[in-house]
Short mmCIF file of C-alpha atoms in Angstrom, two decimals:
data_model
loop_
_atom_site.label_atom_id
_atom_site.label_comp_id
_atom_site.label_asym_id
_atom_site.label_seq_id
_atom_site.Cartn_x
_atom_site.Cartn_y
_atom_site.Cartn_z
CA MET C 1 -12.99 4.38 86.77
CA LYS C 2 -15.37 6.07 84.33
CA LYS C 3 -16.13 8.95 86.72
CA THR C 4 -12.46 9.54 87.66
CA GLY C 5 -11.67 9.39 83.95
CA LEU C 6 -14.30 11.93 83.08
CA ILE C 7 -13.16 14.33 85.80
CA MET C 8 -9.61 14.04 84.80
CA VAL C 9 -10.45 14.67 81.16
CA ILE C 10 -12.57 17.77 81.90
CA VAL C 11 -9.88 19.23 84.16
CA THR C 12 -7.31 18.68 81.44
CA GLY C 13 -9.51 20.21 78.87
CA ILE C 14 -10.16 23.28 81.05
CA LEU C 15 -6.42 23.67 81.66
CA LEU C 16 -5.66 23.40 77.90
CA ILE C 17 -8.42 25.90 77.04
CA ALA C 18 -6.98 28.39 79.61
CA GLY C 19 -3.65 27.79 77.89
CA THR C 20 -5.00 28.81 74.55
CA THR C 21 -5.50 32.48 75.68
CA GLU C 22 -1.76 32.89 75.20
CA PHE C 23 -1.86 31.52 71.67
CA PRO C 24 -1.62 33.79 68.63
CA ASP C 25 -4.98 34.55 66.85
CA TRP C 26 -6.23 32.10 64.26
CA ALA C 27 -4.77 32.82 60.78
CA ASP C 28 -2.43 35.53 62.18
CA PRO C 29 0.25 36.15 59.51
CA ASN C 30 2.76 37.13 62.21
CA SER C 31 2.34 34.19 64.51
CA PRO C 32 5.66 32.61 65.73
CA ALA C 33 5.05 29.47 63.72
CA SER C 34 4.91 31.38 60.44
CA SER C 35 7.70 33.90 61.10
CA HIS C 36 10.98 31.98 61.45
CA VAL C 37 11.84 29.22 59.01
CA SER C 38 8.72 29.12 56.88
CA PRO C 39 9.30 32.48 55.05
CA TYR C 40 12.69 31.17 54.01
CA TYR C 41 11.09 28.03 52.44
CA ILE C 42 8.46 30.14 50.61
CA LEU C 43 10.95 32.74 49.26
CA LYS C 44 13.82 30.34 48.41
CA ALA C 45 12.08 27.18 47.32
CA ILE C 46 12.00 27.97 43.59
CA ASP C 47 15.60 29.31 43.56
CA ASP C 48 16.93 26.27 45.42
CA THR C 49 15.01 23.44 43.96
CA ALA C 50 12.97 24.63 40.96
CA VAL C 51 9.85 23.06 42.61
CA PRO C 52 6.87 25.42 42.99
CA ASN C 53 5.00 23.20 45.40
CA VAL C 54 6.77 24.17 48.67
CA VAL C 55 5.37 21.20 50.53
CA SER C 56 7.00 18.76 48.15
CA ALA C 57 10.26 20.67 48.23
CA VAL C 58 10.39 20.79 51.99
CA LEU C 59 9.27 17.22 52.31
CA ALA C 60 11.77 15.66 50.00
CA ASP C 61 14.66 18.07 50.06
CA TYR C 62 14.98 20.44 53.06
CA ARG C 63 13.65 17.75 55.46
CA GLY C 64 14.77 14.67 53.52
CA TYR C 65 16.02 12.79 56.55
CA ASP C 66 12.72 13.13 58.29
CA THR C 67 10.86 11.71 55.30
CA MET C 68 13.34 8.91 54.85
CA PHE C 69 12.87 7.73 58.33
CA GLU C 70 9.07 8.11 58.27
CA THR C 71 9.13 5.83 55.28
CA ALA C 72 11.31 3.43 57.25
CA VAL C 73 8.76 3.63 60.15
CA ILE C 74 5.94 2.68 57.75
CA PHE C 75 7.97 -0.23 56.36
CA ALA C 76 8.66 -1.35 59.94
CA ALA C 77 4.95 -1.19 60.77
CA GLY C 78 4.23 -3.41 57.77
CA LEU C 79 6.89 -5.87 58.93
CA ALA C 80 5.59 -5.77 62.52
CA CYS C 81 2.07 -6.60 61.39
CA PHE C 82 3.34 -9.50 59.32
CA PHE C 83 5.30 -11.01 62.16
CA LEU C 84 2.48 -10.53 64.64
CA LEU C 85 -0.31 -12.04 62.63
CA ARG C 86 0.94 -14.25 59.78
CA GLN C 87 -0.01 -17.95 60.30
CA PHE C 88 1.66 -20.42 58.00
CA ASN C 89 1.35 -23.91 59.41
CA ARG C 90 -2.42 -23.82 60.19
CA LYS C 91 -4.56 -26.80 59.91
CA ARG C 92 -5.93 -27.22 56.45
CA ALA C 93 -9.70 -27.62 56.30
CA LYS C 94 -10.75 -31.14 55.33
CA THR C 95 -13.51 -30.00 52.95
CA LYS C 96 -13.23 -27.11 50.59
CA MET C 97 -16.35 -25.16 49.67
CA TYR C 98 -17.06 -23.94 46.18
CA ARG C 99 -19.94 -21.92 44.88
CA HIS C 100 -21.26 -22.27 41.40
CA VAL C 101 -21.58 -18.66 40.52
CA PRO C 102 -24.54 -18.68 37.99
CA THR C 103 -26.87 -20.76 40.20
CA GLY C 104 -25.54 -19.91 43.66
CA ILE C 105 -25.36 -23.65 44.69
CA ILE C 106 -22.58 -24.43 47.20
CA ILE C 107 -20.80 -27.73 47.01
CA ASP C 108 -18.33 -29.27 49.49
CA ILE C 109 -15.46 -31.16 48.06
CA ASP C 110 -13.76 -33.72 50.45
CA GLU C 111 -10.06 -34.27 50.60
CA GLY C 112 -8.84 -36.08 47.49
CA GLY C 113 -11.89 -35.04 45.44
CA LYS C 114 -11.55 -33.44 42.02
CA LEU C 115 -11.26 -29.68 42.35
CA PRO C 116 -12.90 -27.39 39.70
CA GLU C 117 -10.62 -25.81 37.12
CA GLU C 118 -9.39 -22.27 37.38
CA ASN C 119 -11.51 -19.70 35.58
CA SER C 120 -14.47 -21.94 35.59
CA ASN C 121 -17.80 -20.77 37.04
CA PHE C 122 -16.75 -22.07 40.48
CA GLU C 123 -15.48 -19.78 43.20
CA ARG C 124 -13.74 -20.83 46.37
CA ILE C 125 -15.43 -19.70 49.54
CA ASP C 126 -14.69 -20.16 53.22
CA SER C 127 -17.88 -19.51 55.08
CA GLN C 128 -21.33 -20.73 54.32
CA TRP C 129 -22.85 -17.24 53.89
CA THR C 130 -20.61 -15.31 51.55
CA PRO C 131 -22.39 -12.64 49.55
CA TYR C 132 -21.96 -12.37 45.83
CA ASP C 133 -22.82 -8.94 44.25
CA LEU C 134 -22.47 -8.58 40.50
CA ILE C 135 -23.21 -4.86 40.51
CA ILE C 136 -20.51 -3.96 43.14
CA LYS C 137 -17.90 -6.15 41.42
CA THR C 138 -18.59 -4.72 37.94
CA THR C 139 -18.65 -1.11 39.18
CA CYS C 140 -15.36 -1.50 41.08
CA ARG C 141 -13.65 -3.23 38.19
CA ILE C 142 -14.51 -0.40 35.83
CA ILE C 143 -13.67 2.41 38.36
CA ILE C 144 -10.35 1.03 39.63
CA PRO C 145 -8.19 1.79 36.56
CA PHE C 146 -9.28 5.43 36.58
CA ILE C 147 -8.44 5.81 40.26
CA GLN C 148 -5.00 4.31 39.58
CA VAL C 149 -4.32 6.74 36.77
CA PHE C 150 -5.29 9.59 39.10
CA ALA C 151 -2.97 8.22 41.73
CA LEU C 152 -0.06 8.15 39.26
CA TYR C 153 -0.93 11.73 38.29
CA VAL C 154 -0.89 12.77 41.94
CA ILE C 155 2.65 11.25 42.36
CA ILE C 156 4.22 12.54 39.10
CA HIS C 157 2.58 16.02 39.18
CA GLY C 158 3.38 16.47 42.90
CA HIS C 159 5.90 19.28 41.94
CA HIS C 160 3.35 21.65 40.46
CA SER C 161 0.06 20.84 42.16
CA PRO C 162 -1.06 19.49 45.56
CA GLY C 163 0.22 15.91 45.67
CA GLY C 164 3.27 13.70 46.13
CA GLY C 165 4.37 10.31 47.09
CA PHE C 166 2.47 9.82 50.33
CA GLN C 167 -0.92 10.86 48.89
CA GLY C 168 -0.57 9.10 45.54
CA GLY C 169 0.80 5.93 47.33
CA VAL C 170 -2.19 5.91 49.63
CA ILE C 171 -4.63 6.28 46.71
CA LEU C 172 -2.94 3.39 44.85
CA GLY C 173 -3.06 1.22 47.88
CA ALA C 174 -6.76 2.09 48.31
CA THR C 175 -7.58 0.83 44.79
CA ILE C 176 -6.13 -2.60 45.61
CA ILE C 177 -7.96 -2.66 48.92
CA LEU C 178 -11.18 -1.67 46.99
CA PHE C 179 -10.62 -4.57 44.65
CA ALA C 180 -10.05 -6.86 47.67
CA ILE C 181 -13.31 -5.64 49.31
CA SER C 182 -15.43 -5.91 46.18
CA HIS C 183 -14.06 -9.29 45.17
CA ASP C 184 -12.33 -11.37 47.75
CA LEU C 185 -8.92 -11.57 49.35
CA ARG C 186 -7.85 -14.72 47.50
CA THR C 187 -8.44 -13.21 44.04
CA THR C 188 -6.45 -10.10 45.03
CA ILE C 189 -3.54 -12.16 46.41
CA LYS C 190 -3.43 -14.00 43.06
CA ARG C 191 -3.07 -10.69 41.34
CA LEU C 192 -0.62 -9.01 43.79
CA SER C 193 0.97 -11.55 46.04
CA GLU C 194 2.09 -10.81 49.55
CA LYS C 195 5.69 -11.42 48.38
CA MET C 196 5.32 -8.60 45.81
CA ALA C 197 3.86 -6.30 48.46
CA SER C 198 6.83 -6.90 50.75
CA VAL C 199 9.37 -6.57 47.92
CA PHE C 200 7.75 -3.27 46.85
CA SER C 201 7.69 -1.81 50.25
CA SER C 202 11.33 -2.53 50.88
CA MET C 203 12.28 -1.38 47.32
CA GLY C 204 10.64 2.06 48.03
CA VAL C 205 12.76 2.58 51.12
CA PHE C 206 15.86 1.23 49.25
CA LEU C 207 15.25 3.67 46.35
CA PHE C 208 15.16 6.58 48.89
CA ALA C 209 18.28 5.47 50.73
CA ALA C 210 20.16 4.57 47.57
CA THR C 211 19.62 8.02 46.05
CA GLY C 212 20.99 9.50 49.16
CA MET C 213 23.94 7.11 49.08
CA LEU C 214 24.53 8.00 45.38
CA CYS C 215 24.84 11.72 46.33
CA LEU C 216 27.36 10.69 48.90
CA LEU C 217 29.39 8.67 46.47
CA LEU C 218 29.32 11.50 43.92
CA GLY C 219 31.15 13.69 46.48
CA SER C 220 28.41 15.64 48.12
CA VAL C 221 26.50 15.18 51.41
CA TYR C 222 23.81 12.54 52.00
CA LEU C 223 20.54 13.41 50.15
CA ASP C 224 22.03 16.46 48.45
CA TYR C 225 20.48 15.83 44.98
CA SER C 226 22.44 18.67 43.27
CA ALA C 227 25.37 16.12 43.08
CA LEU C 228 23.25 14.17 40.56
CA SER C 229 23.44 16.98 37.98
CA ASP C 230 26.21 15.30 35.87
CA LEU C 231 24.37 11.98 35.96
CA LEU C 232 21.11 13.57 34.87
CA GLY C 233 22.58 16.09 32.50
CA THR C 234 21.01 19.20 34.02
CA ASP C 235 22.06 22.04 36.16
CA PRO C 236 22.26 21.52 39.94
CA VAL C 237 18.93 23.25 40.63
CA MET C 238 17.05 21.16 38.17
CA ALA C 239 18.78 18.09 39.51
CA ARG C 240 17.23 18.75 42.88
CA SER C 241 13.80 18.79 41.12
CA HIS C 242 14.55 15.45 39.57
CA GLY C 243 15.95 14.02 42.75
CA ILE C 244 12.71 14.95 44.53
CA LEU C 245 10.75 13.07 41.84
CA ILE C 246 12.82 9.94 42.43
CA ILE C 247 12.24 10.26 46.17
CA GLU C 248 8.51 10.68 45.66
CA ILE C 249 8.25 7.60 43.53
CA GLY C 250 10.17 5.60 46.20
CA VAL C 251 7.83 6.91 48.91
CA GLY C 252 4.77 6.15 46.85
CA LEU C 253 5.87 2.55 46.16
CA SER C 254 6.58 1.89 49.81
CA VAL C 255 3.34 3.58 51.07
CA MET C 256 1.24 1.71 48.54
CA ALA C 257 2.74 -1.65 49.37
CA VAL C 258 2.57 -1.27 53.09
CA MET C 259 -1.12 -0.24 52.94
CA ILE C 260 -1.89 -3.40 50.92
CA TRP C 261 0.28 -5.55 53.20
CA LEU C 262 -1.37 -4.25 56.35
CA TYR C 263 -4.77 -4.86 54.81
CA TYR C 264 -3.92 -8.48 53.75
CA ASN C 265 -2.83 -9.35 57.29
CA LEU C 266 -5.44 -7.40 59.29
CA SER C 267 -8.51 -8.31 57.26
CA SER C 268 -7.92 -12.05 57.35
CA ALA C 269 -6.12 -12.15 60.76
CA GLY C 270 -2.96 -13.50 59.09
CA LYS C 271 -4.80 -16.54 57.44
CA HIS C 272 -5.04 -15.07 53.88
CA ASN C 273 -8.35 -16.75 53.22
CA GLU C 274 -11.43 -14.92 51.66
CA GLY C 275 -10.96 -11.96 54.03
CA LEU C 276 -13.77 -9.57 54.78
CA MET T 1 -19.03 41.18 76.62
CA GLU T 2 -17.27 42.60 73.53
CA GLU T 3 -13.97 41.16 74.78
CA ILE T 4 -15.43 37.70 75.30
CA THR T 5 -16.84 37.63 71.87
CA ALA T 6 -13.47 38.73 70.38
CA LEU T 7 -11.72 35.94 72.30
CA LEU T 8 -14.32 33.42 71.06
CA VAL T 9 -13.97 34.40 67.48
CA SER T 10 -10.21 34.38 67.42
CA ARG T 11 -9.63 31.15 69.33
CA TYR T 12 -12.59 28.85 68.67
CA ASN T 13 -10.52 26.62 66.36
CA TYR T 14 -8.22 25.68 69.20
CA TRP T 15 -11.16 24.97 71.47
CA ALA T 16 -12.71 22.64 68.89
CA PHE T 17 -9.47 20.66 68.74
CA ILE T 18 -9.24 20.47 72.57
CA VAL T 19 -12.76 19.05 72.72
CA LEU T 20 -11.90 16.41 70.06
CA MET T 21 -8.65 15.64 71.88
CA MET T 22 -10.49 15.16 75.17
CA VAL T 23 -12.99 12.83 73.47
CA GLY T 24 -10.02 10.68 72.38
CA LEU T 25 -8.40 10.86 75.71
CA TYR T 26 -11.60 9.82 77.52
CA GLY T 27 -11.89 6.88 75.15
CA MET T 28 -8.38 5.76 75.99
CA ILE T 29 -8.91 6.13 79.74
CA ALA T 30 -12.46 4.99 80.37
CA LYS T 31 -13.43 2.44 77.68
CA ASN T 32 -13.03 -1.24 78.55
CA ASN T 33 -12.72 -2.60 75.06
CA LEU T 34 -9.26 -2.61 73.47
CA VAL T 35 -10.46 -1.71 70.04
CA LYS T 36 -12.37 1.24 71.44
CA LYS T 37 -9.19 2.43 73.14
CA ILE T 38 -7.28 2.23 69.88
CA ILE T 39 -10.04 4.25 68.12
CA GLY T 40 -9.80 6.80 70.99
CA MET T 41 -5.99 7.06 70.32
CA ASN T 42 -6.71 7.63 66.62
CA ILE T 43 -9.21 10.41 67.41
CA PHE T 44 -6.59 12.02 69.64
CA GLN T 45 -4.05 11.89 66.75
CA THR T 46 -6.62 13.45 64.39
CA ALA T 47 -7.10 16.37 66.82
CA ILE T 48 -3.38 17.04 66.87
CA ILE T 49 -3.21 16.80 63.06
CA LEU T 50 -6.04 19.37 62.76
CA PHE T 51 -4.35 21.61 65.35
CA TYR T 52 -1.17 21.63 63.35
CA VAL T 53 -2.82 22.40 60.07
CA SER T 54 -4.70 25.26 61.61
CA ILE T 55 -1.42 26.72 62.96
CA GLY T 56 -0.28 26.98 59.30
CA ALA T 57 -3.21 29.20 58.20
CA LYS T 58 -2.68 32.83 57.28
CA LYS T 59 -5.39 35.38 56.58
CA ASP T 60 -5.96 36.04 52.82
CA ALA T 61 -3.20 33.62 51.80
CA THR T 62 -3.39 30.76 49.30
CA ILE T 63 -1.93 27.23 49.14
CA PRO T 64 1.84 27.03 49.19
CA ILE T 65 2.39 26.51 45.52
CA ILE T 66 4.53 29.38 44.37
CA GLU T 67 3.40 31.41 41.36
CA HIS T 68 6.12 31.29 38.67
CA GLY T 69 6.59 32.56 35.13
CA HIS T 70 6.96 29.87 32.49
CA HIS T 71 8.99 32.01 30.14
CA GLY T 72 11.41 33.57 32.44
CA GLU T 73 9.44 36.59 33.55
CA GLU T 74 9.95 37.77 37.11
CA VAL T 75 7.29 37.18 39.68
CA VAL T 76 7.51 38.91 43.07
CA ILE T 77 7.11 36.30 45.88
CA LYS T 78 5.86 37.57 49.22
CA ALA T 79 5.76 35.21 52.25
CA VAL T 80 2.47 36.64 53.54
CA ASP T 81 0.69 35.52 50.23
CA TYR T 82 1.27 31.80 50.93
CA ILE T 83 0.30 29.76 54.02
CA ASN T 84 2.99 28.16 56.15
CA PRO T 85 4.05 24.88 54.46
CA LEU T 86 5.90 23.45 57.37
CA PRO T 87 2.93 22.14 59.41
CA HIS T 88 1.51 20.57 56.28
CA VAL T 89 4.75 18.71 55.59
CA LEU T 90 4.86 17.43 59.25
CA MET T 91 1.25 16.30 59.15
CA LEU T 92 1.51 14.74 55.71
CA THR T 93 4.01 12.20 57.14
CA ALA T 94 2.11 12.01 60.46
CA ILE T 95 -1.12 10.93 58.84
CA VAL T 96 0.43 8.04 56.97
CA VAL T 97 2.46 7.01 60.11
CA SER T 98 -0.70 7.18 62.14
CA VAL T 99 -2.42 4.78 59.77
CA ALA T 100 0.59 2.43 60.08
CA THR T 101 0.62 2.54 63.83
CA LEU T 102 -3.19 2.02 63.87
CA GLY T 103 -2.53 -1.16 61.85
CA VAL T 104 0.12 -2.47 64.29
CA ALA T 105 -2.17 -1.64 67.22
CA LEU T 106 -5.01 -3.53 65.64
CA ALA T 107 -2.66 -6.54 64.92
CA LEU T 108 -1.67 -6.62 68.61
CA ALA T 109 -5.45 -6.51 69.46
CA ILE T 110 -6.07 -9.41 67.15
CA ARG T 111 -3.11 -11.36 68.82
CA VAL T 112 -4.58 -10.55 72.28
CA TYR T 113 -7.93 -11.88 71.10
CA ARG T 114 -6.34 -15.09 69.86
CA GLN T 115 -4.69 -15.62 73.23
CA TYR T 116 -7.56 -14.74 75.62
CA ASN T 117 -10.70 -14.96 73.37
CA THR T 118 -11.77 -11.54 74.45
CA LEU T 119 -10.99 -7.88 74.00
CA GLU T 120 -12.45 -6.65 77.34
CA GLU T 121 -9.78 -5.38 79.56
CA ASN T 122 -11.30 -6.57 82.88
CA GLU T 123 -11.75 -10.18 81.52
CA ILE T 124 -8.16 -10.29 80.30
CA LYS T 125 -7.02 -9.10 83.74
CA SER T 126 -9.04 -11.76 85.54
CA GLN T 127 -7.59 -14.41 83.21
CA LEU T 128 -4.08 -13.14 83.90
CA SER T 129 -4.64 -13.22 87.68
CA GLU T 130 -5.94 -16.83 87.54
CA GLU T 131 -2.74 -18.11 86.06
#
């Protein structure tokens, strides 16, 4: 199997390399990909949408349908992961393990025993060897708010600089995942529950679809944000710019929530215990 | 010799992506472990993403953020000055979707492991034929 696989792969690779001789040169300005629809986007983006970042303009306006269904695909992936992995009626462990943080002593508490209070020095753990690292925890706690502010900047400033909903949403999701890695999954779920993650992810898709629907109700075509000009009190071109911002926020919300949701279910195999 | 050098210089980016793509394809075909197959799929996707991004490149062009006057002055826009934004848009969504599909694939792998207690393909096959 390995040998046939290798031969097949090498033959395919040689065929593909032979095919590249027909390709345009690298970075050729007159290549077919750069000479049909893309000059239109570059020349007209500012006049049509008042958004200088052409990538944002194309993503949320010219190709709005594509982006909407991509967001729906991401939401569906989050849902699929939830339905595949989540375990609700698992057997509860008879004894619960707690670690006394300052001394590192681990105690087992039998069923019916008195559990330590919240916010005390005790920390619930699941496996006998769970590392505790003060330096990593403290560093992550300090650094996470700054990353989150940067993520919000990436979403909001996506019109004028590289950025947008997808990138900002991924950075926001990564901060929560960083928190979950540096602390443990149980603490993270206490801060941002799975329910919130699922609500956020569907809310993002809903925000996107509802904006399109609103344009339809205001007498234009689906996802034509210029119809929102009366509602927003601006001219139609500026209304497109604001419409793109609303869409980017919806995308960012959805992407963030799905990244977190996927992590919750994958890292603990659907059990939602202490995780990785 | 001159011609071969010219060909190499003008096309080596595509060749690099093809090599990367074949690494991923080999992983998908020849590896026995399901997680390794999934990672092979991800390498394949990465090669395609790089390929698209390199299609968008133009010589002496900058990122597709249009220069604009803040106080109404006219700025001449030329399409050759900005790289092609379309491949970037397509790959922007493709990257996030590839992460989401990777998540679903890993979830399926976890389910398979729960059912058969192994991720090796031949062991799963032998367990299936025993039933």
